[in-house]
mmCIF file of C-alpha atoms and ligand atoms in Angstrom:
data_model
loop_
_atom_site.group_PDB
_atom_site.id
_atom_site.type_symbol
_atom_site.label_atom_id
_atom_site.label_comp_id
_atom_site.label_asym_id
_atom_site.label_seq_id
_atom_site.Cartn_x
_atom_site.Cartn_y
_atom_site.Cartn_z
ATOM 1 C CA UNK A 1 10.930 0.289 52.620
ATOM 2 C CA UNK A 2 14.923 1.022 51.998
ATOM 3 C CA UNK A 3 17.423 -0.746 54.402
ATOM 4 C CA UNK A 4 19.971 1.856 55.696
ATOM 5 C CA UNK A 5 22.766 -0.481 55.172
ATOM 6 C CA UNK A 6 25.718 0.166 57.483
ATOM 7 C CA UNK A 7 27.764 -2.443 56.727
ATOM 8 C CA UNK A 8 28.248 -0.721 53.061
ATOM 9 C CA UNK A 9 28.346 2.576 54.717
ATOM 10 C CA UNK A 10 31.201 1.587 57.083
ATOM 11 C CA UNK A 11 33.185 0.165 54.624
ATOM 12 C CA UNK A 12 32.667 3.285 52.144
ATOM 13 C CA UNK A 13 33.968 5.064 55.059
ATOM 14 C CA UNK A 14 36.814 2.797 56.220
ATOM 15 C CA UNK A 15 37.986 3.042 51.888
ATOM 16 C CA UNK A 16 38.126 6.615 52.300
ATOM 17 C CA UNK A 17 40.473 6.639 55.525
ATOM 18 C CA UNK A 18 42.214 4.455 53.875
ATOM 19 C CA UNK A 19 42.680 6.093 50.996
ATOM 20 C CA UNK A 20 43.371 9.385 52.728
ATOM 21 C CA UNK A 21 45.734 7.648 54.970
ATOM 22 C CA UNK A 22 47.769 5.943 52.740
ATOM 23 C CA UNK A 23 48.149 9.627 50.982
ATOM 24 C CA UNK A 24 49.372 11.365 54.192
ATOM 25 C CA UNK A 25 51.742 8.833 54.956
ATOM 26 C CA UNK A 26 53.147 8.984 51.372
ATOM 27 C CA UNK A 27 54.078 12.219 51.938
ATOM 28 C CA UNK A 28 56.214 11.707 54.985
ATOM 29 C CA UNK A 29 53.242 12.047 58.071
ATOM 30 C CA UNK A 30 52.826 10.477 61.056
ATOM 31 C CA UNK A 31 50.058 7.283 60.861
ATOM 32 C CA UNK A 32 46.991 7.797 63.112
ATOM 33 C CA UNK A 33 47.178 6.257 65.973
ATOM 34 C CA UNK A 34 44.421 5.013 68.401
ATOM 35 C CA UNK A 35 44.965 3.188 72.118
ATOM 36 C CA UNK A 36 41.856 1.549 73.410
ATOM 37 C CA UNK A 37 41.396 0.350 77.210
ATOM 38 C CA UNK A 38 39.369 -2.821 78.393
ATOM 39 C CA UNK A 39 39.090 -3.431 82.178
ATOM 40 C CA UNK A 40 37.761 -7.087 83.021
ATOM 41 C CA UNK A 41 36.101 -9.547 80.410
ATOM 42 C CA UNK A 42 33.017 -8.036 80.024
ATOM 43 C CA UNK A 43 31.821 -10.276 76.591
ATOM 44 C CA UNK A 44 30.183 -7.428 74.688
ATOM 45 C CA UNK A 45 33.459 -5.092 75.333
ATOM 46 C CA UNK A 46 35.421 -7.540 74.184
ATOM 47 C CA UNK A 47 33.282 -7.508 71.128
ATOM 48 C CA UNK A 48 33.190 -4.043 70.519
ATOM 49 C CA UNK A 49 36.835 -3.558 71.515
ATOM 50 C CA UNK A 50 37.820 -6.369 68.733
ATOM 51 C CA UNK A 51 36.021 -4.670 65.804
ATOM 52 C CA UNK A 52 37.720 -1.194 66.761
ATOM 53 C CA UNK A 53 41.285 -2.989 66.416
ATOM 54 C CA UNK A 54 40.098 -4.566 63.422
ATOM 55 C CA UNK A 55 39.312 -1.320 62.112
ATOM 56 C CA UNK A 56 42.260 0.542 62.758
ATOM 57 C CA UNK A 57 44.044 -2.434 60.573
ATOM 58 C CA UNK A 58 41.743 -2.079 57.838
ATOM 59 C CA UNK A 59 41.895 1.905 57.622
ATOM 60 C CA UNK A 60 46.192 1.810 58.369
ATOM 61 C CA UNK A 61 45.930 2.931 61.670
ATOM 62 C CA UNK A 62 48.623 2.519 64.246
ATOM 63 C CA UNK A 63 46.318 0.684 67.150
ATOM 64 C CA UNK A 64 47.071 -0.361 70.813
ATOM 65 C CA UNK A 65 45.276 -2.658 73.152
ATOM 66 C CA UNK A 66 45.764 -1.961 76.866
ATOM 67 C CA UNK A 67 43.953 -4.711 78.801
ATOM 68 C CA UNK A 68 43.247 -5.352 82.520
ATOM 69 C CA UNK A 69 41.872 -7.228 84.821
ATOM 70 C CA UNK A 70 38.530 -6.721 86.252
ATOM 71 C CA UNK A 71 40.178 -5.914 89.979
ATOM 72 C CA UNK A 72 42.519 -2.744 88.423
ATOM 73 C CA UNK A 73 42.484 0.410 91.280
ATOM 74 C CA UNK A 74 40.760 3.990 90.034
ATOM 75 C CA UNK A 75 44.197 4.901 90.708
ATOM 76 C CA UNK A 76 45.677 2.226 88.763
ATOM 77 C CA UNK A 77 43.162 2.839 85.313
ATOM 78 C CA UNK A 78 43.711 6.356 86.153
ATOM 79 C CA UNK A 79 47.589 6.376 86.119
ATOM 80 C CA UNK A 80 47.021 4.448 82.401
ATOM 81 C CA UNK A 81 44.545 7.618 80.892
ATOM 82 C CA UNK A 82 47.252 9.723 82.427
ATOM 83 C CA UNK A 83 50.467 8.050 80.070
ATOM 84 C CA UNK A 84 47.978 8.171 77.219
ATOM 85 C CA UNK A 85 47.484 11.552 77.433
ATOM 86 C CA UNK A 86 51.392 12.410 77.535
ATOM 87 C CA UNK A 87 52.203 9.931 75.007
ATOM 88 C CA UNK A 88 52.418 12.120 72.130
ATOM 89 C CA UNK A 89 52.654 9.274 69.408
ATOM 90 C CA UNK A 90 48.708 8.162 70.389
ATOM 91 C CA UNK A 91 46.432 10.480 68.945
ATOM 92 C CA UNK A 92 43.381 9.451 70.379
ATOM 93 C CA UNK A 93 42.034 6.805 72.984
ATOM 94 C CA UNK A 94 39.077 5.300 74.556
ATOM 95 C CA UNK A 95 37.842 3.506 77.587
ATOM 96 C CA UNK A 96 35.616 1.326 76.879
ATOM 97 C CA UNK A 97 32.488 1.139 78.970
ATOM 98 C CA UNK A 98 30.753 -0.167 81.138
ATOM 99 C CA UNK A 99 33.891 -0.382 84.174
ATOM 100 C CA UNK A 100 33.863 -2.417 87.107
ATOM 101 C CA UNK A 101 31.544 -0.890 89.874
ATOM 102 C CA UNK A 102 33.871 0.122 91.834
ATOM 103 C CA UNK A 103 35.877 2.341 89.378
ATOM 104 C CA UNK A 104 33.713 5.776 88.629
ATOM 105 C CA UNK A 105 32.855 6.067 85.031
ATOM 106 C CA UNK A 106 32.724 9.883 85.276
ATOM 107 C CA UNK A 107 36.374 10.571 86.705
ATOM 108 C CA UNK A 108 37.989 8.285 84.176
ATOM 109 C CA UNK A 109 36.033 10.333 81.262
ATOM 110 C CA UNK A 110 37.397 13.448 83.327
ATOM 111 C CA UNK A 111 40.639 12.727 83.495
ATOM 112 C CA UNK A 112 41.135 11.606 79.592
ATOM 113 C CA UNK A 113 42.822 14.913 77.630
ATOM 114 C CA UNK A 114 39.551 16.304 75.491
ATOM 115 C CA UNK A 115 42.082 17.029 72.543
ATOM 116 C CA UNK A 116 42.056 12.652 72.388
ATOM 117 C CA UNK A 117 38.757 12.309 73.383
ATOM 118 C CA UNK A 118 37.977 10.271 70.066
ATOM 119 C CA UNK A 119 34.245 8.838 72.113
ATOM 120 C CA UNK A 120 33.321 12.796 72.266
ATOM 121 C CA UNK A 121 32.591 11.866 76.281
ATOM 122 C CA UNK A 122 34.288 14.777 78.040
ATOM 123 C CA UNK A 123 32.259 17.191 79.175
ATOM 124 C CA UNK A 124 34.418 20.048 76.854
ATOM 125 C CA UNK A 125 33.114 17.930 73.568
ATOM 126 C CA UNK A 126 29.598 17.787 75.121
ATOM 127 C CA UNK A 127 29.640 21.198 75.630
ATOM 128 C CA UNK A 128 31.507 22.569 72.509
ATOM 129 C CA UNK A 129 28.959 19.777 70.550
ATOM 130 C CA UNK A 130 25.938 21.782 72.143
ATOM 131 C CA UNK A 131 27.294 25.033 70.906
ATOM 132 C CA UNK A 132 27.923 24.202 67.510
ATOM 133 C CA UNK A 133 31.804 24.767 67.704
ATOM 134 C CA UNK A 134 34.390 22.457 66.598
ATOM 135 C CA UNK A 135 33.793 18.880 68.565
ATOM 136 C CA UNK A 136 34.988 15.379 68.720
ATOM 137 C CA UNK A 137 31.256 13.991 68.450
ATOM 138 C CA UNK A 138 29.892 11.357 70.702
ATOM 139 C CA UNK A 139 30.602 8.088 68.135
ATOM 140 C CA UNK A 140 27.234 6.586 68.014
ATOM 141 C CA UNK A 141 25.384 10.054 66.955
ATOM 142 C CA UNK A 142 28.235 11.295 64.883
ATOM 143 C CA UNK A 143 27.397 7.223 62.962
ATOM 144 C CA UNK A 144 23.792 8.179 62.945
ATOM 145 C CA UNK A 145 24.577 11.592 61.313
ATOM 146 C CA UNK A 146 26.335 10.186 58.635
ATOM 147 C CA UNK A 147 24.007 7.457 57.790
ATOM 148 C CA UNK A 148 21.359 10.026 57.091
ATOM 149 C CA UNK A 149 23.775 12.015 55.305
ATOM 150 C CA UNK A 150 24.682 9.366 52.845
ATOM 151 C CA UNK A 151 21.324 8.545 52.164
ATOM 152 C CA UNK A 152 20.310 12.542 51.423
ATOM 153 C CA UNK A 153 16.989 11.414 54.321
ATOM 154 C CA UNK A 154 15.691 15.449 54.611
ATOM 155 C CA UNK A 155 15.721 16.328 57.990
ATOM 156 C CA UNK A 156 14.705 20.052 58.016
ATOM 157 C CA UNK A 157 11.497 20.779 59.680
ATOM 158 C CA UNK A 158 11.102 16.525 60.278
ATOM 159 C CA UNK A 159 9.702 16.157 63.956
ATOM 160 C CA UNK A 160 12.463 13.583 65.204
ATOM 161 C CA UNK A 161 11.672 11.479 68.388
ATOM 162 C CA UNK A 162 14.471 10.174 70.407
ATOM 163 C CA UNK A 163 13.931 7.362 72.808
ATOM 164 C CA UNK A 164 16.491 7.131 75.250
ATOM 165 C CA UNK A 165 18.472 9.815 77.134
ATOM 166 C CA UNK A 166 21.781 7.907 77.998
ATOM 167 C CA UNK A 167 24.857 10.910 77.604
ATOM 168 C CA UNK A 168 26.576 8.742 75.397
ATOM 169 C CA UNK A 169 23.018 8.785 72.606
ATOM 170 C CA UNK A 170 20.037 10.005 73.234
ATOM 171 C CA UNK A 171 20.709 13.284 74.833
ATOM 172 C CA UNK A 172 23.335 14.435 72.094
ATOM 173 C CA UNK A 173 21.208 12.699 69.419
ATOM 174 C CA UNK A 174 18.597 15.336 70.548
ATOM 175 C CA UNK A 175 21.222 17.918 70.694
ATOM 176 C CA UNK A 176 22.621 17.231 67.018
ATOM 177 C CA UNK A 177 19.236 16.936 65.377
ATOM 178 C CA UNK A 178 17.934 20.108 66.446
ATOM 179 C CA UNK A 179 20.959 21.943 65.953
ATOM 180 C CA UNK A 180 21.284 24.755 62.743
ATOM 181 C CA UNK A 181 22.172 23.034 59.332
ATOM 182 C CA UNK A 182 22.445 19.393 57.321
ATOM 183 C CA UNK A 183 21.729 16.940 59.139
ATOM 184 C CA UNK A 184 20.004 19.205 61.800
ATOM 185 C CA UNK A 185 16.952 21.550 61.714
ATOM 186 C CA UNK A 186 14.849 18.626 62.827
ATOM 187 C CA UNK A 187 12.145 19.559 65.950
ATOM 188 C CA UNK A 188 13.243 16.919 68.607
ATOM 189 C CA UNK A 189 11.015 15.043 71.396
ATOM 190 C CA UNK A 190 13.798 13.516 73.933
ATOM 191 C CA UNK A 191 11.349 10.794 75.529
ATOM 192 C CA UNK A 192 12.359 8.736 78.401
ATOM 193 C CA UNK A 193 11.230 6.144 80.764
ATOM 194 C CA UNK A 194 8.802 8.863 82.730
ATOM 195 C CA UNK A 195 7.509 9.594 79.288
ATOM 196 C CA UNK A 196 3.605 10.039 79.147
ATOM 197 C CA UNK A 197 1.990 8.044 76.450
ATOM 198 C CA UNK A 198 5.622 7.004 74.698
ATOM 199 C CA UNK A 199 3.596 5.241 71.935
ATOM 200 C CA UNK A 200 1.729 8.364 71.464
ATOM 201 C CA UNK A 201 4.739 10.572 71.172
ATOM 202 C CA UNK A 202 6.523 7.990 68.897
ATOM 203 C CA UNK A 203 3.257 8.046 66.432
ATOM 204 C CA UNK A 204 4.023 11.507 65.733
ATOM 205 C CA UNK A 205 7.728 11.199 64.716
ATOM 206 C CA UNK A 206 9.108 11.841 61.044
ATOM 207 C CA UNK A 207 12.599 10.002 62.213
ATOM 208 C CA UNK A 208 12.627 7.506 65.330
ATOM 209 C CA UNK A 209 15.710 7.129 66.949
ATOM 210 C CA UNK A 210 15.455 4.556 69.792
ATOM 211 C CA UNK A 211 17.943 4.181 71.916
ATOM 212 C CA UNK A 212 16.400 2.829 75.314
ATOM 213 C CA UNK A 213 18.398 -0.953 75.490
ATOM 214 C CA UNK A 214 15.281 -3.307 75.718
ATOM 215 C CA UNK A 215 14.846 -5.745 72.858
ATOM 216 C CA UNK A 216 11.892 -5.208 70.370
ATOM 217 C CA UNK A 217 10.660 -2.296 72.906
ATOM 218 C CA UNK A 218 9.031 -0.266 69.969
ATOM 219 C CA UNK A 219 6.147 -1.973 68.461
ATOM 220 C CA UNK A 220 4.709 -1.692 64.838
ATOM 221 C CA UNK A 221 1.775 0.288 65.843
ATOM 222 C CA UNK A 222 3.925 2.794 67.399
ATOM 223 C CA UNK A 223 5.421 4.244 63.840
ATOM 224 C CA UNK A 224 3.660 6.427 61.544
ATOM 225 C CA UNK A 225 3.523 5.367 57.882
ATOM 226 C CA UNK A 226 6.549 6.465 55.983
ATOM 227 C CA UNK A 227 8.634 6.972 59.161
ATOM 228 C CA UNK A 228 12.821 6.570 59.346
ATOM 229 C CA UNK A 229 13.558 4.386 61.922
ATOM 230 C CA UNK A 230 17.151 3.987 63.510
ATOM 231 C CA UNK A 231 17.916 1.628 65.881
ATOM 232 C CA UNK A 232 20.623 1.690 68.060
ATOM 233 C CA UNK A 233 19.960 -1.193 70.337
ATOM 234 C CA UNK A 234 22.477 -4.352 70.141
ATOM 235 C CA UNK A 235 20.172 -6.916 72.381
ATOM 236 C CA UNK A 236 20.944 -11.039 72.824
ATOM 237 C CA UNK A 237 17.801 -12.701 73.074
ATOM 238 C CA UNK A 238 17.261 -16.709 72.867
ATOM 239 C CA UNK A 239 16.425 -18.287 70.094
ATOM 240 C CA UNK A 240 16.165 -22.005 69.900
ATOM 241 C CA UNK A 241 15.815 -21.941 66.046
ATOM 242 C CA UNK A 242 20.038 -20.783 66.153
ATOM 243 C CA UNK A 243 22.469 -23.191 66.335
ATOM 244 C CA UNK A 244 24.050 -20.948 69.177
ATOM 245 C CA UNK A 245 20.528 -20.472 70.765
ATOM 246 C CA UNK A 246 20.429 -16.782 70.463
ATOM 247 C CA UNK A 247 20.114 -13.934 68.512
ATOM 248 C CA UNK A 248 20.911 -10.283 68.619
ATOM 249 C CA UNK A 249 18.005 -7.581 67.671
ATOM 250 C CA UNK A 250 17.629 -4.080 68.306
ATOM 251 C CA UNK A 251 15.397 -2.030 70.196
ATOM 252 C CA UNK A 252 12.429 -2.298 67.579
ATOM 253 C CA UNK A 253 10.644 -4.746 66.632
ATOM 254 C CA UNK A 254 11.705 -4.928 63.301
ATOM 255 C CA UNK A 255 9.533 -7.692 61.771
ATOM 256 C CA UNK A 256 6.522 -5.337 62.538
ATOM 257 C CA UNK A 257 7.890 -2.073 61.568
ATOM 258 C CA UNK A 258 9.831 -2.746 58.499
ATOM 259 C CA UNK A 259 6.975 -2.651 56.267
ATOM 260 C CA UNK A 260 5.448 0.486 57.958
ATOM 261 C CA UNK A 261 8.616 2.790 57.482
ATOM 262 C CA UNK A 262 10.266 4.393 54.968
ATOM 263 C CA UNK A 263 14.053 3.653 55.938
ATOM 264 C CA UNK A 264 15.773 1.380 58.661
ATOM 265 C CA UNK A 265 18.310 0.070 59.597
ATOM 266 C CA UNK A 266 19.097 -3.620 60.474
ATOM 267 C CA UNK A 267 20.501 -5.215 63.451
ATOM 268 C CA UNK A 268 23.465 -6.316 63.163
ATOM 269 C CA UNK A 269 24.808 -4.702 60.318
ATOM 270 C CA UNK A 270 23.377 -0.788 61.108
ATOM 271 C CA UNK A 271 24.477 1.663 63.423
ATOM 272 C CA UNK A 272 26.639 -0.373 65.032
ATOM 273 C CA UNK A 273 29.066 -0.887 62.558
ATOM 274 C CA UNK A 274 28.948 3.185 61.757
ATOM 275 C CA UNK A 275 29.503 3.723 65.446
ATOM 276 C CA UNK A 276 33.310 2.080 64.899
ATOM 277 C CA UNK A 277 33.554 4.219 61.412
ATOM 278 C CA UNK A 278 32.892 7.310 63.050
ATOM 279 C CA UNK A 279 35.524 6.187 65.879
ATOM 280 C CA UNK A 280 37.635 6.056 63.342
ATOM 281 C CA UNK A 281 37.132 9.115 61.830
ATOM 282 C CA UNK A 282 37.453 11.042 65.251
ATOM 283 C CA UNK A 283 41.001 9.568 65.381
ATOM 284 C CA UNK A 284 42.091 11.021 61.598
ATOM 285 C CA UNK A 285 40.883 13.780 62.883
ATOM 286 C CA UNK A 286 42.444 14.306 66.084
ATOM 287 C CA UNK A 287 46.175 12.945 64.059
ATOM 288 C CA UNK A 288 45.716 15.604 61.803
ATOM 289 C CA UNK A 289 44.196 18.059 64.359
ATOM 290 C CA UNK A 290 41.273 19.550 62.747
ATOM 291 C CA UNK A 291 39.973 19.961 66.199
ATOM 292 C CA UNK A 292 42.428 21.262 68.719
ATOM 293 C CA UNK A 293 45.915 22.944 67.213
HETATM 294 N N1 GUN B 1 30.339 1.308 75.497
HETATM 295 C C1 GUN B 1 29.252 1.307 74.679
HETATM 296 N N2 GUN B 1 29.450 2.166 73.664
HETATM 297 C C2 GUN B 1 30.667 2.720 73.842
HETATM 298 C C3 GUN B 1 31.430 3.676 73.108
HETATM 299 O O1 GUN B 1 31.020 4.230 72.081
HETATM 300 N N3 GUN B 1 32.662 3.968 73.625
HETATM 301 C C4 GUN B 1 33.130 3.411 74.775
HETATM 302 N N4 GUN B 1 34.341 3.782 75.204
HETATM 303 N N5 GUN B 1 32.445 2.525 75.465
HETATM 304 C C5 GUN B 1 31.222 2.182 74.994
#
């Protein structure tokens, strides 16, 4: 069994934006520039939102942190997406989910301009993703894509099984994998909670990718010998044996699978981490735009 280290992919990455950055910049161009919004004090956003920051330092981007308080209007939020769109010195931005209830998820990721759509979220990147054409990719798939890139992990032919159908992974994880070319060609089950006989359908998968949000959900008897597992869940779960009294895990059971698969990776220190790398590389990409002229 080979751990798909993402903590040494991520930082290959961030070296190479760094590298290419510092190149750019020598020759007179504008540094990349990311803005990232966080409504209320969510603890996992704050997280998340920390480690993107973090990154833009360590890669020499420009970043900005727009917080708010968990009471801000639609209107309000909405009025900030709208100045980040005409700001033409931010490249790219994100909201960071989940929002307060009572602010709508979808008109926010509506109203952001899809040319700095660095999450991939708007409906044009779906869409443009699904046809093949030039795309901001959702972050966590476009992660997931490079990890088996970087580790050669054949994919042609490989019957992948995706558990989870959230917009933001599953579904384009199902999308990408089946789609013409390296990483691709893969035959994709997109299983779900209605799924019949989920451990049955997860038996016959080449390449697991669960994505479903409950800890340890997929079980060691579930994977087929030889199997690559990827595991995008980020779960707390208490652990009186930590000095804090928790832990985080993923959504496998790791300690049972390990030894059954071929390749997985960890949690922490998997796809999380190559989420924020790919975040970052949305936003070179939308400074230099290879996207959208
Ligand atoms: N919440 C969980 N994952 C993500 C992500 O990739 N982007 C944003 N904006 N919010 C998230």
């Amino acid at each position: 069994m080979q751990l798909l280290d993402g903590k040494l992919l991520s930082e290959n990455i961030k070296s190479e934006l760094a590298a290419e950055v510092d190149q750019m910049v020598a020759k007179g161009a504008k540094r990349p520039h990311l803005a990232a919004v966080l409504v209320g004090e969510n603890a996992a956003s704050q997280v998340y939102v920390q480690s993107k920051i973090r990154s833009c330092e360590q890669v020499g981007f420009k970043s900005t942190l727009i917080r708010q308080e968990a009471d801000i209007t639609e209107a309000e939020l909405l009025k900030i997406v709208d100045q980040l769109n005409q700001d033409p010195d931010v490249d790219g931005f994100i909201v960071q989910l989940p929002l307060p209830k009572h602010i709508d998820e979808e008109r926010i990721t509506l109203a952001i301009d899809h040319r700095k759509d660095v999450d991939g979220f708007h409906p044009i990147n779906f869409g443009r993703m699904a046809q093949g054409l030039p795309a901001f990719l959702p972050a966590t798939p476009y992660g997931i894509l490079e990890i088996l890139r970087r580790y050669n992990i054949e994919t042609a032919g490989k019957h992948c099984v995706v558990v989870g159908r959230s917009n933001i992974v599953g579904t384009p994880m199902s999308i990408l994998l089946s789609r013409k070319g390296y990483p691709g060609d893969c035959t994709v089950t997109l299983t779900h909670s209605r799924t019949k006989d989920l451990p049955g359908e997860v038996r016959r998968a080449d390449i697991i990718v669960a994505a479903i949000g409950i800890p340890q959900f997929i079980k060691g008897d579930w994977v087929k010998d030889g199997a690559v597992v990827i595991d995008v869940g980020i779960n707390r779960i208490e652990d009186a044996s930590r000095k804090s009294g928790t832990r985080l895990v993923g959504d496998v059971d790791f300690e049972a699978v390990a030894p059954k698969c071929s390749h997985i990776t960890p949690v922490p220190g998997g796809v999380g981490l190559m989420t924020v790398a790919a975040l970052m590389m949305n936003t070179l990409k939308a400074c230099k735009k290879e996207i959208y002229q």
